[in-house]
CSV table of C-alpha atoms and ligand atoms in Angstrom, one decimal:
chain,number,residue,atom,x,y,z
A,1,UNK,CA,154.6,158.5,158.0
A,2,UNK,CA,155.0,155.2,160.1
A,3,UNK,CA,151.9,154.2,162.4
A,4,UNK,CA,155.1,152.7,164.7
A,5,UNK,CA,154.9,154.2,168.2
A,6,UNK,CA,157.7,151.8,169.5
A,7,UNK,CA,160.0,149.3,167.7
A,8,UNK,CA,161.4,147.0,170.2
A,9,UNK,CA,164.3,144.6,168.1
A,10,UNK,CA,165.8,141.7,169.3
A,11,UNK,CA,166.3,143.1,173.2
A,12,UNK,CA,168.3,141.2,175.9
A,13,UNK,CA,168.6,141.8,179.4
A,14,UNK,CA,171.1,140.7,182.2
A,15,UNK,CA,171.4,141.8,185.2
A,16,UNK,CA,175.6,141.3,186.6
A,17,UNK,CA,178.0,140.1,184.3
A,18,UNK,CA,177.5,136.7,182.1
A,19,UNK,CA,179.9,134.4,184.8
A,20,UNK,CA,178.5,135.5,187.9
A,21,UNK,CA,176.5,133.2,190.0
A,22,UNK,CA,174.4,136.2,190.4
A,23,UNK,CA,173.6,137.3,186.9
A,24,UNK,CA,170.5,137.0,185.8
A,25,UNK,CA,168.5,136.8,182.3
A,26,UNK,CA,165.7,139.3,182.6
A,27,UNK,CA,164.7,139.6,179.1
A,28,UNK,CA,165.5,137.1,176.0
A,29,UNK,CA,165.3,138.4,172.5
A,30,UNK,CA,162.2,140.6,172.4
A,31,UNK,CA,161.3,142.1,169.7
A,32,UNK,CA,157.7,143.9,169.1
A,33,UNK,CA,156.0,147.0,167.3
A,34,UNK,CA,153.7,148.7,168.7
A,35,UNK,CA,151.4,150.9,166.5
A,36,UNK,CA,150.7,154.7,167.3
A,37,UNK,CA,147.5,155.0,169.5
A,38,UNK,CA,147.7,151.3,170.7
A,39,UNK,CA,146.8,150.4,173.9
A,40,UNK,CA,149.0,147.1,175.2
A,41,UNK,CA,149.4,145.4,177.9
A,42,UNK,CA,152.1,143.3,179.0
A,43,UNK,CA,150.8,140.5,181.4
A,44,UNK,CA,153.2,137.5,183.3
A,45,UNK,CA,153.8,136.0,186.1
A,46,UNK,CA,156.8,138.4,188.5
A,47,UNK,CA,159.9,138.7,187.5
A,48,UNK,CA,159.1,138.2,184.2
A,49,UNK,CA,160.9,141.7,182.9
A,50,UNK,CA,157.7,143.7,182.5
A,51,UNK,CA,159.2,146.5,184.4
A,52,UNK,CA,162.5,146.4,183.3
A,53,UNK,CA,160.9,146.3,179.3
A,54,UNK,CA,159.2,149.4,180.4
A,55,UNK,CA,162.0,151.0,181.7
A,56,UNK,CA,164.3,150.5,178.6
A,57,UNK,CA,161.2,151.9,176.4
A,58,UNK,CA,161.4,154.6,178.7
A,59,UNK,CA,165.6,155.4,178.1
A,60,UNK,CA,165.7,154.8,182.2
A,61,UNK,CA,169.2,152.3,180.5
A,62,UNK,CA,170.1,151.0,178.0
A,63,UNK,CA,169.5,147.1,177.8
A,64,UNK,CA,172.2,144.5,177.5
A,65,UNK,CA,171.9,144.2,173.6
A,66,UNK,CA,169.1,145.3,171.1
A,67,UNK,CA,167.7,148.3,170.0
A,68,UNK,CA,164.4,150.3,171.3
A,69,UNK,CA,162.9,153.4,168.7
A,70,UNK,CA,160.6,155.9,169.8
A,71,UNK,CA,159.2,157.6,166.8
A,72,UNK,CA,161.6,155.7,164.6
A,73,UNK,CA,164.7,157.4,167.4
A,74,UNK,CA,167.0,154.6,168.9
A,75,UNK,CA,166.2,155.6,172.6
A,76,UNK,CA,169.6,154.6,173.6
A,77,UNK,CA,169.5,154.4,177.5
A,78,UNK,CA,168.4,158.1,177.2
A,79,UNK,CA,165.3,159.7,178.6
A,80,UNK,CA,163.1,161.6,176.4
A,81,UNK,CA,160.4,163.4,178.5
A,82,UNK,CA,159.0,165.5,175.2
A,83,UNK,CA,158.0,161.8,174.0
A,84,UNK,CA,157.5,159.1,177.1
A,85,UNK,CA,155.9,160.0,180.1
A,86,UNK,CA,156.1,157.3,183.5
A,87,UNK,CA,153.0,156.6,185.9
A,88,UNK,CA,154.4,154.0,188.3
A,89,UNK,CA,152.1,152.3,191.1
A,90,UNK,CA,153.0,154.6,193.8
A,91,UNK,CA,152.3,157.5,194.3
A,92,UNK,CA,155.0,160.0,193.7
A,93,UNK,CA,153.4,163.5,194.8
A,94,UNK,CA,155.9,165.4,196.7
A,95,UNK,CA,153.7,165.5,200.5
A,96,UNK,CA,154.6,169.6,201.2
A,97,UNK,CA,153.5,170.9,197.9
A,98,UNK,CA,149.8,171.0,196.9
A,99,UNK,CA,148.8,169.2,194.1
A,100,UNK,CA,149.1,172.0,191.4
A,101,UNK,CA,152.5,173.0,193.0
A,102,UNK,CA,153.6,169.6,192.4
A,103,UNK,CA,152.4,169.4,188.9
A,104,UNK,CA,154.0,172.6,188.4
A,105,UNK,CA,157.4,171.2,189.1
A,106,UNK,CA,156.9,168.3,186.9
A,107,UNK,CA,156.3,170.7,183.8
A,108,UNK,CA,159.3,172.6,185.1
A,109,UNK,CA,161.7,169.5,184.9
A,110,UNK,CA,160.0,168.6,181.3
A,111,UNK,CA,161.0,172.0,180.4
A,112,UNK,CA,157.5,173.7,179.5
A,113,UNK,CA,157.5,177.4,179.6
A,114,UNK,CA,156.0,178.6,182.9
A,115,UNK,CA,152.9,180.8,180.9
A,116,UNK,CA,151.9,176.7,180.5
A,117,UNK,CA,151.8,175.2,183.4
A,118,UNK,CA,148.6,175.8,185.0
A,119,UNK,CA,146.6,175.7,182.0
A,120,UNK,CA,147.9,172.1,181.7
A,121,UNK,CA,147.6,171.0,184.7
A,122,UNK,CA,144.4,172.2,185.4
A,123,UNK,CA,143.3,170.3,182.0
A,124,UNK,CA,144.7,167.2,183.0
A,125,UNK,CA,143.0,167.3,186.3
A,126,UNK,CA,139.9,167.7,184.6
A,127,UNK,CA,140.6,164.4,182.6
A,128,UNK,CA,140.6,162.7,185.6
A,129,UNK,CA,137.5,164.6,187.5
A,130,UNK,CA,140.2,166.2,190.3
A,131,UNK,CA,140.0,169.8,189.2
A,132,UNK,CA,138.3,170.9,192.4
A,133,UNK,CA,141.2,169.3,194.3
A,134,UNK,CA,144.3,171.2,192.8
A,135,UNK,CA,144.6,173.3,195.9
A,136,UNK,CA,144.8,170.2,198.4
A,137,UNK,CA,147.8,168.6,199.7
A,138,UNK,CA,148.5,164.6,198.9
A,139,UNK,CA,147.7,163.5,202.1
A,140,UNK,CA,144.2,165.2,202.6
A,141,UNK,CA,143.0,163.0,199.5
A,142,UNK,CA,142.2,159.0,199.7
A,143,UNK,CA,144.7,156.8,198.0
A,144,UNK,CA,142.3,156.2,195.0
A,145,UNK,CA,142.3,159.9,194.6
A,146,UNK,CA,146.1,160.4,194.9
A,147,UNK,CA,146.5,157.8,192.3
A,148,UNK,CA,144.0,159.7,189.9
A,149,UNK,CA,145.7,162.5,190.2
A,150,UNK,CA,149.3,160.8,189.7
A,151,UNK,CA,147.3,159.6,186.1
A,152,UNK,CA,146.9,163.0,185.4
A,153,UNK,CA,150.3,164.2,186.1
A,154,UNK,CA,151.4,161.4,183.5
A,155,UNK,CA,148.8,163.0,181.5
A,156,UNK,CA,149.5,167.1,181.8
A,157,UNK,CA,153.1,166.2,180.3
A,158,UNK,CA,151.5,165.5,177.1
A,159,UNK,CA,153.5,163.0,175.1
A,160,UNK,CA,152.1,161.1,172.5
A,161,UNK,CA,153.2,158.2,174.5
A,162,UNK,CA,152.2,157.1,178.4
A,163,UNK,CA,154.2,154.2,180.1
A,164,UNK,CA,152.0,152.9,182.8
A,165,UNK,CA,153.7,150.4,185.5
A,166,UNK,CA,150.9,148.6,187.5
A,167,UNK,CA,149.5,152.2,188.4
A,168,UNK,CA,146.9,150.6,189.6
A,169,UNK,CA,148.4,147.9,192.0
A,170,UNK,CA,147.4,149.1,195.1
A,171,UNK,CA,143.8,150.6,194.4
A,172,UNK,CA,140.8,148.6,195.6
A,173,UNK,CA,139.1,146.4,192.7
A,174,UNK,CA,136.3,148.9,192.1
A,175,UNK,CA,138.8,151.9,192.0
A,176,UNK,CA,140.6,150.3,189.9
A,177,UNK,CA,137.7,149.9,187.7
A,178,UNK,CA,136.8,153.0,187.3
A,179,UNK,CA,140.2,154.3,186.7
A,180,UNK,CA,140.3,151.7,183.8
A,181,UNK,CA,137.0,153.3,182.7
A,182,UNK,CA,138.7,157.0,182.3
A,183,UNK,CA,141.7,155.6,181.1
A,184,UNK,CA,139.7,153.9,178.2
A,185,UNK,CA,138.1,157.3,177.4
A,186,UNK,CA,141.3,159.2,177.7
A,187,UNK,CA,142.8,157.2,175.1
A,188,UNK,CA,139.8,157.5,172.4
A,189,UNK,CA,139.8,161.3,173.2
A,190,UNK,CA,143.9,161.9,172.7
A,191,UNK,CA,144.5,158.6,170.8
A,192,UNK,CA,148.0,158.6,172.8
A,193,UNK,CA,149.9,155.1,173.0
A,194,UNK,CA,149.9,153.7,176.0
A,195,UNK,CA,151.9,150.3,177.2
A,196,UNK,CA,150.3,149.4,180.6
A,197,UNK,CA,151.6,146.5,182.9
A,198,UNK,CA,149.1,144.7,185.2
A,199,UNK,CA,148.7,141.4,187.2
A,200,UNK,CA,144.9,141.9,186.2
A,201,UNK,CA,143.7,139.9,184.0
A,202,UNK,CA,140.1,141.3,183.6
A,203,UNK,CA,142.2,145.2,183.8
A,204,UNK,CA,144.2,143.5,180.8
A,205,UNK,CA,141.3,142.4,178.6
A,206,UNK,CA,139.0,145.7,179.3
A,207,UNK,CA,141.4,147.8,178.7
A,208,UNK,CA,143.9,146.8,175.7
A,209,UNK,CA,143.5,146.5,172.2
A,210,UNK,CA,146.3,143.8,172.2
A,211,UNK,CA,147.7,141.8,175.2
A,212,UNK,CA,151.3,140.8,175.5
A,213,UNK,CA,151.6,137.5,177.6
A,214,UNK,CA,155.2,136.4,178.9
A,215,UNK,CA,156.8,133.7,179.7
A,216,UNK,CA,158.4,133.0,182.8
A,217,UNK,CA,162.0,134.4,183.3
A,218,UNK,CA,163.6,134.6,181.0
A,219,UNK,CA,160.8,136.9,179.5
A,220,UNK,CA,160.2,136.4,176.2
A,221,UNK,CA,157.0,136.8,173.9
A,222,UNK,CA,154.7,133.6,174.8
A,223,UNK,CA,151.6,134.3,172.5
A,224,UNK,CA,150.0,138.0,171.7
A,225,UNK,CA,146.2,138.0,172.0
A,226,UNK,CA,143.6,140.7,169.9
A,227,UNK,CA,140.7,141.8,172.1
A,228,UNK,CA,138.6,144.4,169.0
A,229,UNK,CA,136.7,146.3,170.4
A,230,UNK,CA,136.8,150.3,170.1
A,231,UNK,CA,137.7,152.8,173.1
A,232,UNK,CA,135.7,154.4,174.9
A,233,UNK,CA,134.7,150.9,176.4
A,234,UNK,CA,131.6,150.3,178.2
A,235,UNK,CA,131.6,148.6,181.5
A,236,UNK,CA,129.1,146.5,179.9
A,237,UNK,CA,132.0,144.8,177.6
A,238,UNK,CA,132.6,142.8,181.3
A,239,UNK,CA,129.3,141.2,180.4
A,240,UNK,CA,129.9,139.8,177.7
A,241,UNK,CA,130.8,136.2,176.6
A,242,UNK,CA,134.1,137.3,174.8
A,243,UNK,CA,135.3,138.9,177.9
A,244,UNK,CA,135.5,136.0,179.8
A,245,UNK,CA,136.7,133.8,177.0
A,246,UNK,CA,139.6,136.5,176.4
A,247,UNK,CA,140.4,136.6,180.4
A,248,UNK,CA,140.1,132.6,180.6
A,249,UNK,CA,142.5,132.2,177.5
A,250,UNK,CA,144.8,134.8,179.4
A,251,UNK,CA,144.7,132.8,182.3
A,252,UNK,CA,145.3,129.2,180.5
A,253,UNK,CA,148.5,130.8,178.9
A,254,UNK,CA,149.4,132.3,182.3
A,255,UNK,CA,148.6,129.2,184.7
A,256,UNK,CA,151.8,127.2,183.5
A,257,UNK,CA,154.5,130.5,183.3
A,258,UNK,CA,153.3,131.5,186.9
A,259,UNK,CA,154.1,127.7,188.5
A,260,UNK,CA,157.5,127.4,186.4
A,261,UNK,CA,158.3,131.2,187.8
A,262,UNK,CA,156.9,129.7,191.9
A,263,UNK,CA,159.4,127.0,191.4
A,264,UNK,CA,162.3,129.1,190.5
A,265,UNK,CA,161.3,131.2,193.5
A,266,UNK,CA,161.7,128.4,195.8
A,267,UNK,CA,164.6,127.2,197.7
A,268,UNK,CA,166.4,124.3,195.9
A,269,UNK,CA,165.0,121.0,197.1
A,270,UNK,CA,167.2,118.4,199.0
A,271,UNK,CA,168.6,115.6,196.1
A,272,UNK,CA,166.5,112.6,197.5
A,273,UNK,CA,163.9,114.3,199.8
A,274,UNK,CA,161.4,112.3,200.7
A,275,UNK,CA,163.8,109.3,200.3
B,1,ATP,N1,168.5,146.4,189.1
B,1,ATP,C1,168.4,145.0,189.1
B,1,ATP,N2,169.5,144.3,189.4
B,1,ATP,C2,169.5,143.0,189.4
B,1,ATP,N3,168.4,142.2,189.1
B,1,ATP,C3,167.3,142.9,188.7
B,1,ATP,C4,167.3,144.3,188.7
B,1,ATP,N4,166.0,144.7,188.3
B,1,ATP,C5,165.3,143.6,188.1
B,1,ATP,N5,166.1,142.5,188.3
B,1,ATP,C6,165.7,141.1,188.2
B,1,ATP,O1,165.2,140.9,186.8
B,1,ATP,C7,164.1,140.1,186.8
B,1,ATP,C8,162.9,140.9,186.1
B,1,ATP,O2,162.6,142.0,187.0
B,1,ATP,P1,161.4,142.9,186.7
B,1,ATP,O3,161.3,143.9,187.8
B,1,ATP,O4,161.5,143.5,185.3
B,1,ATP,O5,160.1,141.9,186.6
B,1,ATP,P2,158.6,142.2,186.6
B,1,ATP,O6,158.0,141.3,185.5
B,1,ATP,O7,158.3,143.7,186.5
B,1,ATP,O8,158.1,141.6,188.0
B,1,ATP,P3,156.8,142.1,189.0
B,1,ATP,O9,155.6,141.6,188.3
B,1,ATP,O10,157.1,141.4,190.3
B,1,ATP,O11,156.9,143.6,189.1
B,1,ATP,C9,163.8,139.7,188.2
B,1,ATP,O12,164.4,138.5,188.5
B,1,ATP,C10,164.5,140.8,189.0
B,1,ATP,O13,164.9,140.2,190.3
B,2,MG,MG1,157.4,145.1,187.8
């Protein structure tokens, strides 16, 4: 059997049609394999196409040209809950269910018998240290709890695969930490695969066993960077010489992709400003 979780071949994205002044290049000719249990990361500067990438993994469309397998399954612009699950930066709990309730609808939408759906939520809360909380509403929890608990609704699904959009974008930096820390130890315990995006470069290095950085738009592949080190990590791996050398190497390949990306942002300047 193939250790290939996802085969991404040769995948273009544009956004409006080719001879529109709008249209734009997301992604350019992308191709990547990433291997069953693998935690990656795909760091670059915004508007790079990290989302959209994720969202073609995920079936949410079907990209422009190329192909995307799951499993060695073209994906095809079509969901596949059973395989992929979604945790996207905010928080998506419904406000007037509880917290069980609302994992209860997500298992109903995935399609898992009803006899199920306690006994999985419940475990996945207990991944994540919220068990006691199942009977609160969203609101009566902090937002570093409400995002722990959106982890483990991505988690009570339980695909062999977890697409993670900087879930944890809005957490404070020693949140986020410890979220990374569980995270870690979530994927040595299930060995799922697990394709994370992040602006962090430190969340990058501790948490991935490979790092994708990207250009500037149009995304492409820039360079791939190996961080070995096995899961669970320790937070003590942040003390170490190699994880600054891995962050600063992040940050040299970033520094020039996130200026070219500022400049496109900007408005055009004047032909002989300054003149
Ligand atoms: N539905 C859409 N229609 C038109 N353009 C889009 C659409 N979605 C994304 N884009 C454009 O495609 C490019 C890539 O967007 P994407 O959201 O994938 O970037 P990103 O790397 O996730 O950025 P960020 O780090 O800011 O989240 C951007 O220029 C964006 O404006
Ligand atoms: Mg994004």
């Amino acid at each position: 059997m193939s250790d290939t979780a996802i085969s991404i071949r040769n995948i273009t994205q544009r956004y409006g049609a080719a001879d529109e002044s709008s249209a734009v290049l997301a992604l350019d000719d992308v191709s990547l394999d990433i291997k069953k249990g693998e935690f990656l990361c795909l760091l670059g500067p915004s508007g790079c196409g990290k989302s959209t990438l994720l969202n073609i993994v995920g079936g949410l469309f079907k990209p422009t040209s190329g192909t995307c397998l799951v499993n060695g399954r073209p994906v095809d612009g079509e969901p596949h809950p059973d395989k992929v699950a979604f945790v996207f930066q905010e928080s998506t709990l419904f406000p007037w269910y509880t917290i069980i309730e609302n994992f209860r609808i997500a298992l109903k939408f995935q399609g898992i018998a009803q006899a199920e759906w306690d006994d999985r939520a419940m475990r996945a809360l207990k991944a994540v240290g919220m068990a006691s909380f199942a009977g609160h509403y969203p609101e009566q929890l902090s937002v570093g709890m409400r995002q722990r608990v959106n982890m483990a609704r991505g988690i009570c699904v339980e695909t062999d695969i977890l697409l993670m959009d900087e879930p944890f974008a809005a957490l404070d930096e020693q949140t986020r930490m410890v979220l990374g820390e569980d995270l870690s130890q979530l994927l040595a315990a299930t060995g799922k695969t697990i394709v994370f995006v992040t602006h962090s470069l430190a969340e990058a290095v501790f948490l991935s066993d490979r790092i994708v950085v990207m250009s500037a738009r149009p995304g492409r592949i820039k360079t791939i960077i190996n961080v070995n080190e096995p899961h669970p990590r320790s937070p003590d791996f942040m003390l170490e010489p190699r994880f600054s050398e891995l962050r600063n190497e992040c940050y040299a390949l970033l520094r020039d992709e996130i200026r070219a990306a500022m400049a496109a942002q900007r408005d055009p300047q004047p032909q002989n400003a300054g003149a």
